[in-house]
């Protein structure tokens, strides 16, 4: 009945191109299920060391130390899923859809199933995904880690995630997507729907660690209620063939706040079309989008769109790009005020490392190269108010690591 | 020792410094006066090695090494350091990290910061939104960490409030190994202290306030891109005050 309706809608758009971004022929990929054995806690730690390192760079710590729970999906199968904190639920979405009626109240409620062929694929051939929920008043001490891993060559992985922070709760998630070192090509289609309820706080830090021939099409949307805070961080320092996403957030309650931070370093041959769109629908809402992009020969489109629908809202968009070794950075900041009394601003810049700053650091004893990498590291080092230090450290670690590869 | 001979410097297609001769011996501190736009900052930047200041003629020696064409960091390594008039902001780099860079990781950052009352700024990005006076203290903090042998100060006391001026003055005196100069009674003889002193300084000042803390050995006036006279710094200051730069340069040159 209800789910049949979704399938019908999806089927109608099975070939519909996305509104933006290069079109991808999904026929190049296979999406038949790839079974993998479920791994117990100890078995996770027995994964090959190289794989562990790779996972760590996408935020997944197999030892689960300082983690409040884990969702780990390899190809199409869930290989580990548990919560270690009271008041926080972590479930595979397929099981949740079968066993928990309430999941249906969230499933496809923010992202339209008939958006394009990617949403259609996620409905028609859903592999799995996670449902993470913090119960009312629960506070996650340690972040929950979620990892979507691609191991099988030529696989198209379709996932759907639902994240719910109930009233007055606090939830932190670090989620990584990674591919195994031997994988050549693959596709990742990921639907994510975020619900931040009254006075709840949700931080979502996503680290992507793709391979050169990966096609990535996330589709996500969020809804933030009165007094809620949604922090959405995105870090991608590794090559990817094409990545296009334009997540939408609706601030629907008074005083709701959304902050988006993205850090992207694009290597030659990579194509990014990324950005965020935030609707400010109630007085007292605030939004901030900060993007830092570096091109080392990539093509990067950095979008940002803020829509102020009512008075007494504040929104700011900051989009800065550095072209270090060729490539294109195209910043598209958009502000849309619909009434008197909105306060919206943006700051966009695309350029190079300022010689004056290099000289300044050289006069303190650094070589020209050291000075340049210090400035680049500073450029990528954004303060993220409200993000737990542990998660900031995870981001710093990823930047530090790829800084070594980059310079 | 710093030794500059017949230096000619071009910036943006214009000769901004010409026929510059300057010698600062070990332990000496000189003060540099001159009207706005006369080329004082340019001279310091040229000594520091900023490539946009193109040296067309002449040479610069430091500690016997010809550094005329050396990159900035080599000069820094040889022991030249600068406190800037208008340093750039470096986003994402904390002042704490900058001090660490200056000291090559050896300084106790908090302790040094305490000396210039700058503890509260360590976790801010370098120079981001610093007020005029805060920039001066930040620059001094970096020099404290770097501990160079020749220090170039570009208007270290301008924009500094009355309370901080003595802090700034005393810190510069310490950096230049001249702490005793404000104190009348010192155990060692002045001659002995002078002999042991190795640090060199070149200080740009308009007001001369710094002379209350640092008893500079010589004063110079830069006028129209040329160094016009060498004399006692207080005399020069008085002369400029009474008759203006142009007159002052003429009268001292005549003498
Ligand atoms: N990029 C540039 N291109 C051309 N001329 C420049 C450039 N930068 C500075 N100048 C000029 O060089 C001259 C010397 O400037 P400098 O900053 O050295 O003066 P100053 O003596 O330090 O002045 P102040 O006392 O105001 O600090 C000035 O006339 C200035 O306008
Ligand atoms: Mg100047």
Short mmCIF file of C-alpha atoms and ligand atoms in Angstrom, two decimals, chain B residues 40-41 85-86 154-155 204, ligand 2:
data_model
loop_
_atom_site.label_atom_id
_atom_site.label_comp_id
_atom_site.label_asym_id
_atom_site.label_seq_id
_atom_site.Cartn_x
_atom_site.Cartn_y
_atom_site.Cartn_z
CA UNK B 40 61.80 53.88 6.19
CA UNK B 41 59.63 50.78 6.02
CA UNK B 85 54.20 48.06 11.12
CA UNK B 86 51.36 46.28 9.31
CA UNK B 154 58.95 49.47 12.48
CA UNK B 155 57.31 52.10 14.68
CA UNK B 204 61.86 53.49 13.21
MG1 LIG C 2 56.51 52.93 7.45
#
